Amino acid sequence: MAGTDEPDRASWLQGAAARCNPQPGKVDRPWRLILLGPPGVGKGTQAELLHRRLLACHLSTGDVFRTVGTKAECDLSPAMKAALDYMRRGDLVPDSIVWEMLLERGNCLRCGGGFLLDGFPRTLHQAESLRRQLENQNITLHAVVNYELPIEEIVHRLSGRRTCKNCKAVYHLTDRPPKLPDVCDLCGGALSQREDDRPESVKVRLEAYAEKTAPLIEFYRDLKLLLSVSAAGTPDEICTRTIEALQQRAKQSPAHT
Ligand code: AP5
């Protein structure tokens, strides 16, 4: 990966051997965070902004699956082909496949610059596995930021989303439009609509969230890690709100390791 502070959402997708962005030595106080919330609430958008402010690596399991999905059919294992079918329908990918992929990038969890997990964990089983993995390696999870937004606004955000095929930067047709229609501001790549943003897949994703992911809110509340943040307003406002909530938490636990 490039050793700059510029967000490079695509760089760590190159695989397990990818280097950190930015170089871990630059970070005074690493944050290890999970970003939780329904599909389309803005986790990826916030992860990019938080990456600029906190310099922690942004790890998105959804981005990894989408990148795998661009490979030739013959290069995909049967398990990965099945995983991509789940994803296109809007269903969650089976835990075993997600976990295997996360382990491949286990170095990212040990990164001295901290991490922002976006889209993982998504089931109680994944959350338990992650808790054990972090405990075994003596890694402290500092907080789980839970973004909240009314359902109508979520559907609006999902239906207008456009993503760069090349660098994975995220736009919105009306709320975060690119400077030129269908062209990425950052790399000039073509923008397109995600397959799982079609209305029928969105419905399945929202149901999967309610059934399998929403229970994580109580799980992390019980562990005293939950920080609920409103996802209303502009991305910058939400980011500032998030940083304030983190600073508040840091004051309460000064021995931040
Ligand atoms: P994933 O890619 O993680 O999708 P998701 O969680 O459904 O989240 P999204 O990426 O849809 O939304 P987001 O919250 O990041 O919002 P964004 O910032 O883009 O996962 C996709 C699939 O992969 C899953 O369905 C599943 O199949 C599989 N998968 C991944 N991880 C898995 C796991 N751990 N276990 C099992 N399966 C897994 O914003 C949305 C839109 O709103 C954008 O257009 C953006 O520009 C706009 N926007 C953002 N903020 C604002 C704002 N403040 N105001 C106005 N517009 C805004």
PDB file of C-alpha atoms and ligand atoms in Angstrom:
ATOM      1  CA  MET A   1       0.000   0.000   0.000  1.00  0.00           C
ATOM      2  CA  ALA A   2       1.038   3.569  -0.449  1.00  0.00           C
ATOM      3  CA  GLY A   3       2.532   5.103   2.690  1.00  0.00           C
ATOM      4  CA  THR A   4       0.520   8.310   2.549  1.00  0.00           C
ATOM      5  CA  ASP A   5      -2.341   9.657   4.651  1.00  0.00           C
ATOM      6  CA  GLU A   6      -4.670   9.715   1.617  1.00  0.00           C
ATOM      7  CA  PRO A   7      -7.451   7.177   1.999  1.00  0.00           C
ATOM      8  CA  ASP A   8      -6.910   4.333  -0.390  1.00  0.00           C
ATOM      9  CA  ARG A   9      -9.942   2.181   0.083  1.00  0.00           C
ATOM     10  CA  ALA A  10      -8.752  -0.276  -2.534  1.00  0.00           C
ATOM     11  CA  SER A  11      -5.145  -0.779  -1.473  1.00  0.00           C
ATOM     12  CA  TRP A  12      -5.494  -3.403   1.266  1.00  0.00           C
ATOM     13  CA  LEU A  13      -7.792  -5.390  -1.003  1.00  0.00           C
ATOM     14  CA  GLN A  14      -4.664  -6.472  -2.859  1.00  0.00           C
ATOM     15  CA  GLY A  15      -4.459  -9.247  -0.290  1.00  0.00           C
ATOM     16  CA  ALA A  16      -2.851 -10.431   2.871  1.00  0.00           C
ATOM     17  CA  ALA A  17       0.602  -9.119   1.961  1.00  0.00           C
ATOM     18  CA  ALA A  18      -0.507  -5.519   1.433  1.00  0.00           C
ATOM     19  CA  ARG A  19       1.286  -2.908   3.550  1.00  0.00           C
ATOM     20  CA  CYS A  20      -0.471  -0.437   5.829  1.00  0.00           C
ATOM     21  CA  ASN A  21      -1.675   2.947   4.793  1.00  0.00           C
ATOM     22  CA  PRO A  22      -0.474   5.084   6.519  1.00  0.00           C
ATOM     23  CA  GLN A  23       2.766   3.930   8.081  1.00  0.00           C
ATOM     24  CA  PRO A  24       1.854   2.909  11.653  1.00  0.00           C
ATOM     25  CA  GLY A  25       4.688   4.960  13.227  1.00  0.00           C
ATOM     26  CA  LYS A  26       2.800   8.181  12.439  1.00  0.00           C
ATOM     27  CA  VAL A  27      -0.100   7.449  14.785  1.00  0.00           C
ATOM     28  CA  ASP A  28       0.131   8.786  18.368  1.00  0.00           C
ATOM     29  CA  ARG A  29      -2.950   7.097  19.666  1.00  0.00           C
ATOM     30  CA  PRO A  30      -4.206   4.131  17.648  1.00  0.00           C
ATOM     31  CA  TRP A  31      -7.961   3.502  17.609  1.00  0.00           C
ATOM     32  CA  ARG A  32      -9.370   0.013  17.058  1.00  0.00           C
ATOM     33  CA  LEU A  33     -13.007   0.400  16.163  1.00  0.00           C
ATOM     34  CA  ILE A  34     -15.964  -1.468  14.704  1.00  0.00           C
ATOM     35  CA  LEU A  35     -18.460   0.559  12.644  1.00  0.00           C
ATOM     36  CA  LEU A  36     -21.921  -0.916  13.033  1.00  0.00           C
ATOM     37  CA  GLY A  37     -25.249   0.056  11.487  1.00  0.00           C
ATOM     38  CA  PRO A  38     -27.768  -0.916   8.791  1.00  0.00           C
ATOM     39  CA  PRO A  39     -26.809  -1.163   5.097  1.00  0.00           C
ATOM     40  CA  GLY A  40     -26.525   2.305   3.589  1.00  0.00           C
ATOM     41  CA  VAL A  41     -26.331   4.204   6.877  1.00  0.00           C
ATOM     42  CA  GLY A  42     -22.946   5.589   5.785  1.00  0.00           C
ATOM     43  CA  LYS A  43     -20.365   3.317   7.448  1.00  0.00           C
ATOM     44  CA  GLY A  44     -18.064   3.298   4.409  1.00  0.00           C
ATOM     45  CA  THR A  45     -18.323   7.077   4.010  1.00  0.00           C
ATOM     46  CA  GLN A  46     -17.507   7.595   7.682  1.00  0.00           C
ATOM     47  CA  ALA A  47     -14.678   5.078   7.532  1.00  0.00           C
ATOM     48  CA  GLU A  48     -13.013   7.162   4.815  1.00  0.00           C
ATOM     49  CA  LEU A  49     -13.377  10.372   6.824  1.00  0.00           C
ATOM     50  CA  LEU A  50     -12.302   8.738  10.085  1.00  0.00           C
ATOM     51  CA  HIS A  51      -9.309   7.243   8.327  1.00  0.00           C
ATOM     52  CA  ARG A  52      -8.164  10.789   7.456  1.00  0.00           C
ATOM     53  CA  ARG A  53      -8.645  11.976  11.047  1.00  0.00           C
ATOM     54  CA  LEU A  54      -7.479   8.929  13.036  1.00  0.00           C
ATOM     55  CA  LEU A  55      -5.121   7.364  10.441  1.00  0.00           C
ATOM     56  CA  ALA A  56      -6.445   3.880  11.231  1.00  0.00           C
ATOM     57  CA  CYS A  57      -6.745   1.316   8.401  1.00  0.00           C
ATOM     58  CA  HIS A  58     -10.194   0.915   6.862  1.00  0.00           C
ATOM     59  CA  LEU A  59     -11.085  -2.763   6.432  1.00  0.00           C
ATOM     60  CA  SER A  60     -14.352  -3.457   4.616  1.00  0.00           C
ATOM     61  CA  THR A  61     -15.402  -7.080   4.145  1.00  0.00           C
ATOM     62  CA  GLY A  62     -17.977  -5.971   1.543  1.00  0.00           C
ATOM     63  CA  ASP A  63     -15.187  -4.361  -0.520  1.00  0.00           C
ATOM     64  CA  VAL A  64     -13.171  -7.574  -0.343  1.00  0.00           C
ATOM     65  CA  PHE A  65     -16.071  -9.646  -1.686  1.00  0.00           C
ATOM     66  CA  ARG A  66     -16.770  -7.140  -4.452  1.00  0.00           C
ATOM     67  CA  THR A  67     -13.101  -7.221  -5.477  1.00  0.00           C
ATOM     68  CA  VAL A  68     -13.102 -11.015  -5.526  1.00  0.00           C
ATOM     69  CA  GLY A  69     -16.243 -10.805  -7.669  1.00  0.00           C
ATOM     70  CA  THR A  70     -14.322  -8.994 -10.421  1.00  0.00           C
ATOM     71  CA  LYS A  71     -12.030 -12.017 -10.936  1.00  0.00           C
ATOM     72  CA  ALA A  72     -12.563 -14.444 -13.826  1.00  0.00           C
ATOM     73  CA  GLU A  73     -15.119 -17.150 -13.035  1.00  0.00           C
ATOM     74  CA  CYS A  74     -12.474 -19.888 -13.467  1.00  0.00           C
ATOM     75  CA  ASP A  75     -10.254 -18.292 -10.769  1.00  0.00           C
ATOM     76  CA  LEU A  76     -12.948 -18.553  -8.092  1.00  0.00           C
ATOM     77  CA  SER A  77     -13.243 -21.495  -5.695  1.00  0.00           C
ATOM     78  CA  PRO A  78     -16.736 -23.104  -5.464  1.00  0.00           C
ATOM     79  CA  ALA A  79     -17.072 -21.641  -1.943  1.00  0.00           C
ATOM     80  CA  MET A  80     -16.292 -18.138  -3.191  1.00  0.00           C
ATOM     81  CA  LYS A  81     -18.747 -18.492  -6.121  1.00  0.00           C
ATOM     82  CA  ALA A  82     -21.448 -19.461  -3.641  1.00  0.00           C
ATOM     83  CA  ALA A  83     -20.473 -16.505  -1.407  1.00  0.00           C
ATOM     84  CA  LEU A  84     -20.888 -14.069  -4.288  1.00  0.00           C
ATOM     85  CA  ASP A  85     -24.361 -15.448  -5.028  1.00  0.00           C
ATOM     86  CA  TYR A  86     -25.379 -14.782  -1.427  1.00  0.00           C
ATOM     87  CA  MET A  87     -24.064 -11.249  -1.718  1.00  0.00           C
ATOM     88  CA  ARG A  88     -25.840 -10.462  -5.011  1.00  0.00           C
ATOM     89  CA  ARG A  89     -29.138 -11.558  -3.468  1.00  0.00           C
ATOM     90  CA  GLY A  90     -28.464  -9.320  -0.462  1.00  0.00           C
ATOM     91  CA  ASP A  91     -27.987 -12.216   1.969  1.00  0.00           C
ATOM     92  CA  LEU A  92     -25.071 -12.525   4.354  1.00  0.00           C
ATOM     93  CA  VAL A  93     -22.132 -14.636   3.222  1.00  0.00           C
ATOM     94  CA  PRO A  94     -21.689 -17.753   5.445  1.00  0.00           C
ATOM     95  CA  ASP A  95     -19.615 -17.115   8.584  1.00  0.00           C
ATOM     96  CA  SER A  96     -16.940 -19.700   7.722  1.00  0.00           C
ATOM     97  CA  ILE A  97     -16.022 -17.945   4.453  1.00  0.00           C
ATOM     98  CA  VAL A  98     -16.037 -14.481   6.023  1.00  0.00           C
ATOM     99  CA  TRP A  99     -13.833 -15.652   8.872  1.00  0.00           C
ATOM    100  CA  GLU A 100     -11.335 -17.350   6.573  1.00  0.00           C
ATOM    101  CA  MET A 101     -11.010 -14.134   4.606  1.00  0.00           C
ATOM    102  CA  LEU A 102     -10.582 -12.035   7.717  1.00  0.00           C
ATOM    103  CA  LEU A 103      -7.854 -14.332   9.012  1.00  0.00           C
ATOM    104  CA  GLU A 104      -5.978 -13.879   5.746  1.00  0.00           C
ATOM    105  CA  ARG A 105      -5.763 -10.214   6.683  1.00  0.00           C
ATOM    106  CA  GLY A 106      -4.998 -10.918  10.343  1.00  0.00           C
ATOM    107  CA  ASN A 107      -1.974  -8.621  10.178  1.00  0.00           C
ATOM    108  CA  CYS A 108      -4.324  -5.672   9.786  1.00  0.00           C
ATOM    109  CA  LEU A 109      -5.747  -6.378  13.251  1.00  0.00           C
ATOM    110  CA  ARG A 110      -2.243  -6.108  14.734  1.00  0.00           C
ATOM    111  CA  CYS A 111      -1.456  -2.905  12.866  1.00  0.00           C
ATOM    112  CA  GLY A 112       0.148  -0.245  15.074  1.00  0.00           C
ATOM    113  CA  GLY A 113      -2.013   2.402  13.401  1.00  0.00           C
ATOM    114  CA  GLY A 114      -5.275   0.818  14.572  1.00  0.00           C
ATOM    115  CA  PHE A 115      -8.220  -0.334  12.450  1.00  0.00           C
ATOM    116  CA  LEU A 116     -11.762   0.565  11.404  1.00  0.00           C
ATOM    117  CA  LEU A 117     -13.751  -2.606  10.766  1.00  0.00           C
ATOM    118  CA  ASP A 118     -16.586  -1.750   8.352  1.00  0.00           C
ATOM    119  CA  GLY A 119     -19.152  -4.511   7.774  1.00  0.00           C
ATOM    120  CA  PHE A 120     -17.546  -7.006  10.142  1.00  0.00           C
ATOM    121  CA  PRO A 121     -18.673  -8.590  12.425  1.00  0.00           C
ATOM    122  CA  ARG A 122     -22.232  -9.034  11.208  1.00  0.00           C
ATOM    123  CA  THR A 123     -23.464 -12.021  13.192  1.00  0.00           C
ATOM    124  CA  LEU A 124     -23.130 -13.048  16.834  1.00  0.00           C
ATOM    125  CA  HIS A 125     -20.941 -15.936  15.721  1.00  0.00           C
ATOM    126  CA  GLN A 126     -18.547 -13.556  13.925  1.00  0.00           C
ATOM    127  CA  ALA A 127     -18.530 -11.233  16.939  1.00  0.00           C
ATOM    128  CA  GLU A 128     -17.633 -14.091  19.288  1.00  0.00           C
ATOM    129  CA  SER A 129     -14.880 -15.309  16.954  1.00  0.00           C
ATOM    130  CA  LEU A 130     -13.438 -11.810  16.732  1.00  0.00           C
ATOM    131  CA  ARG A 131     -13.577 -11.331  20.503  1.00  0.00           C
ATOM    132  CA  ARG A 132     -11.607 -14.567  21.028  1.00  0.00           C
ATOM    133  CA  GLN A 133      -9.107 -13.700  18.305  1.00  0.00           C
ATOM    134  CA  LEU A 134      -8.414 -10.259  19.782  1.00  0.00           C
ATOM    135  CA  GLU A 135      -8.178 -11.655  23.307  1.00  0.00           C
ATOM    136  CA  ASN A 136      -5.728 -14.359  22.223  1.00  0.00           C
ATOM    137  CA  GLN A 137      -3.525 -11.726  20.661  1.00  0.00           C
ATOM    138  CA  ASN A 138      -3.860  -9.217  23.493  1.00  0.00           C
ATOM    139  CA  ILE A 139      -5.434  -6.620  21.229  1.00  0.00           C
ATOM    140  CA  THR A 140      -7.852  -4.127  22.796  1.00  0.00           C
ATOM    141  CA  LEU A 141     -11.004  -3.151  20.931  1.00  0.00           C
ATOM    142  CA  HIS A 142     -11.685   0.460  21.964  1.00  0.00           C
ATOM    143  CA  ALA A 143     -15.289   1.016  20.835  1.00  0.00           C
ATOM    144  CA  VAL A 144     -18.124  -0.044  18.546  1.00  0.00           C
ATOM    145  CA  VAL A 145     -19.695   2.960  16.835  1.00  0.00           C
ATOM    146  CA  ASN A 146     -23.334   2.240  16.058  1.00  0.00           C
ATOM    147  CA  TYR A 147     -24.766   4.607  13.417  1.00  0.00           C
ATOM    148  CA  GLU A 148     -28.520   5.247  13.592  1.00  0.00           C
ATOM    149  CA  LEU A 149     -30.826   6.655  10.897  1.00  0.00           C
ATOM    150  CA  PRO A 150     -34.551   6.395   9.968  1.00  0.00           C
ATOM    151  CA  ILE A 151     -35.309   3.709   7.375  1.00  0.00           C
ATOM    152  CA  GLU A 152     -36.616   6.153   4.679  1.00  0.00           C
ATOM    153  CA  GLU A 153     -33.304   8.009   4.696  1.00  0.00           C
ATOM    154  CA  ILE A 154     -31.402   4.706   4.467  1.00  0.00           C
ATOM    155  CA  VAL A 155     -33.372   3.652   1.376  1.00  0.00           C
ATOM    156  CA  HIS A 156     -32.710   7.098  -0.181  1.00  0.00           C
ATOM    157  CA  ARG A 157     -28.964   6.732   0.437  1.00  0.00           C
ATOM    158  CA  LEU A 158     -28.840   3.221  -1.031  1.00  0.00           C
ATOM    159  CA  SER A 159     -30.872   3.992  -4.144  1.00  0.00           C
ATOM    160  CA  GLY A 160     -28.675   6.991  -5.062  1.00  0.00           C
ATOM    161  CA  ARG A 161     -25.307   5.416  -4.317  1.00  0.00           C
ATOM    162  CA  ARG A 162     -22.691   5.180  -7.061  1.00  0.00           C
ATOM    163  CA  THR A 163     -19.285   3.539  -6.561  1.00  0.00           C
ATOM    164  CA  CYS A 164     -16.019   3.847  -8.472  1.00  0.00           C
ATOM    165  CA  LYS A 165     -15.184   0.519 -10.134  1.00  0.00           C
ATOM    166  CA  ASN A 166     -11.511   1.284  -9.796  1.00  0.00           C
ATOM    167  CA  CYS A 167     -10.740   2.861  -6.391  1.00  0.00           C
ATOM    168  CA  LYS A 168     -14.098   2.044  -4.660  1.00  0.00           C
ATOM    169  CA  ALA A 169     -14.759   5.675  -3.664  1.00  0.00           C
ATOM    170  CA  VAL A 170     -18.459   6.203  -2.857  1.00  0.00           C
ATOM    171  CA  TYR A 171     -20.772   8.974  -4.163  1.00  0.00           C
ATOM    172  CA  HIS A 172     -24.466   9.796  -4.061  1.00  0.00           C
ATOM    173  CA  LEU A 173     -26.373  11.057  -7.103  1.00  0.00           C
ATOM    174  CA  THR A 174     -27.864  14.035  -5.251  1.00  0.00           C
ATOM    175  CA  ASP A 175     -26.192  14.235  -1.833  1.00  0.00           C
ATOM    176  CA  ARG A 176     -22.519  13.614  -2.721  1.00  0.00           C
ATOM    177  CA  PRO A 177     -22.390  13.954  -6.511  1.00  0.00           C
ATOM    178  CA  PRO A 178     -19.117  13.630  -8.428  1.00  0.00           C
ATOM    179  CA  LYS A 179     -17.858  16.775 -10.204  1.00  0.00           C
ATOM    180  CA  LEU A 180     -18.467  15.113 -13.619  1.00  0.00           C
ATOM    181  CA  PRO A 181     -21.428  12.754 -14.074  1.00  0.00           C
ATOM    182  CA  ASP A 182     -20.423   9.073 -13.665  1.00  0.00           C
ATOM    183  CA  VAL A 183     -16.701   9.874 -13.293  1.00  0.00           C
ATOM    184  CA  CYS A 184     -14.738   9.412 -10.080  1.00  0.00           C
ATOM    185  CA  ASP A 185     -13.246  12.677  -8.734  1.00  0.00           C
ATOM    186  CA  LEU A 186     -10.284  10.811  -7.270  1.00  0.00           C
ATOM    187  CA  CYS A 187      -9.081   8.522 -10.064  1.00  0.00           C
ATOM    188  CA  GLY A 188     -11.231   9.234 -13.146  1.00  0.00           C
ATOM    189  CA  GLY A 189     -12.702   5.687 -12.995  1.00  0.00           C
ATOM    190  CA  ALA A 190     -16.268   4.886 -14.104  1.00  0.00           C
ATOM    191  CA  LEU A 191     -19.019   5.047 -11.479  1.00  0.00           C
ATOM    192  CA  SER A 192     -21.720   2.390 -11.337  1.00  0.00           C
ATOM    193  CA  GLN A 193     -24.581   1.148  -9.191  1.00  0.00           C
ATOM    194  CA  ARG A 194     -23.880  -1.861  -6.979  1.00  0.00           C
ATOM    195  CA  GLU A 195     -25.800  -5.000  -7.924  1.00  0.00           C
ATOM    196  CA  ASP A 196     -27.101  -5.338  -4.367  1.00  0.00           C
ATOM    197  CA  ASP A 197     -28.532  -1.788  -4.392  1.00  0.00           C
ATOM    198  CA  ARG A 198     -31.427  -2.957  -6.605  1.00  0.00           C
ATOM    199  CA  PRO A 199     -34.723  -2.706  -4.669  1.00  0.00           C
ATOM    200  CA  GLU A 200     -35.236  -6.492  -4.351  1.00  0.00           C
ATOM    201  CA  SER A 201     -31.732  -6.992  -2.881  1.00  0.00           C
ATOM    202  CA  VAL A 202     -32.072  -3.969  -0.589  1.00  0.00           C
ATOM    203  CA  LYS A 203     -35.166  -5.556   0.966  1.00  0.00           C
ATOM    204  CA  VAL A 204     -33.249  -8.796   1.670  1.00  0.00           C
ATOM    205  CA  ARG A 205     -30.288  -6.835   3.105  1.00  0.00           C
ATOM    206  CA  LEU A 206     -32.469  -4.865   5.490  1.00  0.00           C
ATOM    207  CA  GLU A 207     -34.140  -8.080   6.667  1.00  0.00           C
ATOM    208  CA  ALA A 208     -30.774  -9.802   7.125  1.00  0.00           C
ATOM    209  CA  TYR A 209     -29.571  -6.807   9.128  1.00  0.00           C
ATOM    210  CA  ALA A 210     -32.620  -6.837  11.419  1.00  0.00           C
ATOM    211  CA  GLU A 211     -32.433 -10.579  12.034  1.00  0.00           C
ATOM    212  CA  LYS A 212     -28.691 -11.271  12.224  1.00  0.00           C
ATOM    213  CA  THR A 213     -26.746  -8.031  12.774  1.00  0.00           C
ATOM    214  CA  ALA A 214     -28.974  -5.874  14.993  1.00  0.00           C
ATOM    215  CA  PRO A 215     -28.476  -8.296  17.954  1.00  0.00           C
ATOM    216  CA  LEU A 216     -24.827  -7.139  18.009  1.00  0.00           C
ATOM    217  CA  ILE A 217     -26.007  -3.842  19.483  1.00  0.00           C
ATOM    218  CA  GLU A 218     -26.920  -5.593  22.747  1.00  0.00           C
ATOM    219  CA  PHE A 219     -23.818  -7.792  22.552  1.00  0.00           C
ATOM    220  CA  TYR A 220     -21.515  -4.765  22.496  1.00  0.00           C
ATOM    221  CA  ARG A 221     -23.635  -2.785  24.932  1.00  0.00           C
ATOM    222  CA  ASP A 222     -23.144  -5.616  27.429  1.00  0.00           C
ATOM    223  CA  LEU A 223     -19.391  -5.418  26.837  1.00  0.00           C
ATOM    224  CA  LYS A 224     -19.608  -1.634  27.486  1.00  0.00           C
ATOM    225  CA  LEU A 225     -18.157  -0.889  24.075  1.00  0.00           C
ATOM    226  CA  LEU A 226     -21.208   0.591  22.332  1.00  0.00           C
ATOM    227  CA  LEU A 227     -21.220   4.240  21.244  1.00  0.00           C
ATOM    228  CA  SER A 228     -24.449   5.195  19.465  1.00  0.00           C
ATOM    229  CA  VAL A 229     -24.116   8.096  17.030  1.00  0.00           C
ATOM    230  CA  SER A 230     -26.799   9.733  14.895  1.00  0.00           C
ATOM    231  CA  ALA A 231     -26.036   9.370  11.172  1.00  0.00           C
ATOM    232  CA  ALA A 232     -28.245  12.351  10.238  1.00  0.00           C
ATOM    233  CA  GLY A 233     -26.667  15.423   8.656  1.00  0.00           C
ATOM    234  CA  THR A 234     -23.687  15.857   6.374  1.00  0.00           C
ATOM    235  CA  PRO A 235     -20.825  13.341   6.372  1.00  0.00           C
ATOM    236  CA  ASP A 236     -18.519  15.935   8.001  1.00  0.00           C
ATOM    237  CA  GLU A 237     -21.028  16.635  10.768  1.00  0.00           C
ATOM    238  CA  ILE A 238     -21.377  12.930  11.497  1.00  0.00           C
ATOM    239  CA  CYS A 239     -17.619  12.471  11.502  1.00  0.00           C
ATOM    240  CA  THR A 240     -17.178  15.339  13.983  1.00  0.00           C
ATOM    241  CA  ARG A 241     -19.921  13.831  16.155  1.00  0.00           C
ATOM    242  CA  THR A 242     -18.102  10.495  16.066  1.00  0.00           C
ATOM    243  CA  ILE A 243     -14.735  12.011  17.003  1.00  0.00           C
ATOM    244  CA  GLU A 244     -16.381  13.865  19.902  1.00  0.00           C
ATOM    245  CA  ALA A 245     -17.927  10.626  21.166  1.00  0.00           C
ATOM    246  CA  LEU A 246     -14.533   8.916  20.933  1.00  0.00           C
ATOM    247  CA  GLN A 247     -12.800  11.768  22.759  1.00  0.00           C
ATOM    248  CA  GLN A 248     -15.396  11.535  25.495  1.00  0.00           C
ATOM    249  CA  ARG A 249     -14.717   7.815  25.782  1.00  0.00           C
ATOM    250  CA  ALA A 250     -10.961   8.374  25.828  1.00  0.00           C
ATOM    251  CA  LYS A 251     -11.368  10.761  28.791  1.00  0.00           C
ATOM    252  CA  GLN A 252     -13.248   8.059  30.662  1.00  0.00           C
ATOM    253  CA  SER A 253     -10.512   5.471  30.019  1.00  0.00           C
ATOM    254  CA  PRO A 254      -7.196   7.334  29.870  1.00  0.00           C
ATOM    255  CA  ALA A 255      -5.157   4.092  29.881  1.00  0.00           C
ATOM    256  CA  HIS A 256      -5.771   3.644  26.137  1.00  0.00           C
ATOM    257  CA  THR A 257      -3.558   0.866  24.762  1.00  0.00           C
TER     258      THR A 257
HETATM  259  P1  AP5 B   1     -21.115  -4.056   2.633  1.00  0.00           P
HETATM  260  O1  AP5 B   1     -20.377  -3.542   1.483  1.00  0.00           O
HETATM  261  O2  AP5 B   1     -20.477  -4.029   3.964  1.00  0.00           O
HETATM  262  O3  AP5 B   1     -22.514  -3.362   2.626  1.00  0.00           O
HETATM  263  P2  AP5 B   1     -23.458  -2.806   3.812  1.00  0.00           P
HETATM  264  O4  AP5 B   1     -23.111  -3.062   5.212  1.00  0.00           O
HETATM  265  O5  AP5 B   1     -24.778  -3.278   3.359  1.00  0.00           O
HETATM  266  O6  AP5 B   1     -23.181  -1.356   3.818  1.00  0.00           O
HETATM  267  P3  AP5 B   1     -23.158  -0.480   2.588  1.00  0.00           P
HETATM  268  O7  AP5 B   1     -21.814  -0.526   1.935  1.00  0.00           O
HETATM  269  O8  AP5 B   1     -24.352  -0.781   1.704  1.00  0.00           O
HETATM  270  O9  AP5 B   1     -23.476   0.922   3.209  1.00  0.00           O
HETATM  271  P4  AP5 B   1     -22.614   1.876   4.123  1.00  0.00           P
HETATM  272  O10 AP5 B   1     -23.210   1.884   5.483  1.00  0.00           O
HETATM  273  O11 AP5 B   1     -21.151   1.605   3.998  1.00  0.00           O
HETATM  274  O12 AP5 B   1     -22.995   3.245   3.441  1.00  0.00           O
HETATM  275  P5  AP5 B   1     -22.162   4.169   2.427  1.00  0.00           P
HETATM  276  O13 AP5 B   1     -21.099   4.901   3.147  1.00  0.00           O
HETATM  277  O14 AP5 B   1     -21.792   3.422   1.190  1.00  0.00           O
HETATM  278  O15 AP5 B   1     -21.546  -5.583   2.382  1.00  0.00           O
HETATM  279  C1  AP5 B   1     -22.150  -5.987   1.182  1.00  0.00           C
HETATM  280  C2  AP5 B   1     -22.487  -7.466   1.233  1.00  0.00           C
HETATM  281  O16 AP5 B   1     -21.291  -8.244   1.446  1.00  0.00           O
HETATM  282  C3  AP5 B   1     -23.425  -7.901   2.363  1.00  0.00           C
HETATM  283  O17 AP5 B   1     -24.765  -7.683   2.025  1.00  0.00           O
HETATM  284  C4  AP5 B   1     -23.059  -9.379   2.492  1.00  0.00           C
HETATM  285  O18 AP5 B   1     -23.637 -10.135   1.476  1.00  0.00           O
HETATM  286  C5  AP5 B   1     -21.552  -9.382   2.269  1.00  0.00           C
HETATM  287  N1  AP5 B   1     -20.810  -9.231   3.534  1.00  0.00           N
HETATM  288  C6  AP5 B   1     -19.940  -8.228   3.851  1.00  0.00           C
HETATM  289  N2  AP5 B   1     -19.443  -8.403   5.078  1.00  0.00           N
HETATM  290  C7  AP5 B   1     -20.011  -9.539   5.566  1.00  0.00           C
HETATM  291  C8  AP5 B   1     -19.924 -10.223   6.795  1.00  0.00           C
HETATM  292  N3  AP5 B   1     -19.134  -9.775   7.795  1.00  0.00           N
HETATM  293  N4  AP5 B   1     -20.663 -11.340   6.973  1.00  0.00           N
HETATM  294  C9  AP5 B   1     -21.454 -11.817   5.988  1.00  0.00           C
HETATM  295  N5  AP5 B   1     -21.591 -11.203   4.792  1.00  0.00           N
HETATM  296  C10 AP5 B   1     -20.886 -10.074   4.583  1.00  0.00           C
HETATM  297  O19 AP5 B   1     -23.316   5.241   2.080  1.00  0.00           O
HETATM  298  C11 AP5 B   1     -24.462   4.873   1.340  1.00  0.00           C
HETATM  299  C12 AP5 B   1     -24.843   6.029   0.386  1.00  0.00           C
HETATM  300  O20 AP5 B   1     -25.234   7.165   1.162  1.00  0.00           O
HETATM  301  C13 AP5 B   1     -23.686   6.518  -0.502  1.00  0.00           C
HETATM  302  O21 AP5 B   1     -24.202   6.880  -1.743  1.00  0.00           O
HETATM  303  C14 AP5 B   1     -23.143   7.737   0.233  1.00  0.00           C
HETATM  304  O22 AP5 B   1     -22.534   8.669  -0.651  1.00  0.00           O
HETATM  305  C15 AP5 B   1     -24.411   8.300   0.861  1.00  0.00           C
HETATM  306  N6  AP5 B   1     -24.162   8.979   2.128  1.00  0.00           N
HETATM  307  C16 AP5 B   1     -23.325   8.550   3.129  1.00  0.00           C
HETATM  308  N7  AP5 B   1     -23.367   9.424   4.159  1.00  0.00           N
HETATM  309  C17 AP5 B   1     -24.269  10.388   3.814  1.00  0.00           C
HETATM  310  C18 AP5 B   1     -24.762  11.549   4.468  1.00  0.00           C
HETATM  311  N8  AP5 B   1     -24.352  11.895   5.676  1.00  0.00           N
HETATM  312  N9  AP5 B   1     -25.689  12.299   3.832  1.00  0.00           N
HETATM  313  C19 AP5 B   1     -26.123  11.953   2.591  1.00  0.00           C
HETATM  314  N10 AP5 B   1     -25.687  10.866   1.908  1.00  0.00           N
HETATM  315  C20 AP5 B   1     -24.779  10.100   2.509  1.00  0.00           C
END
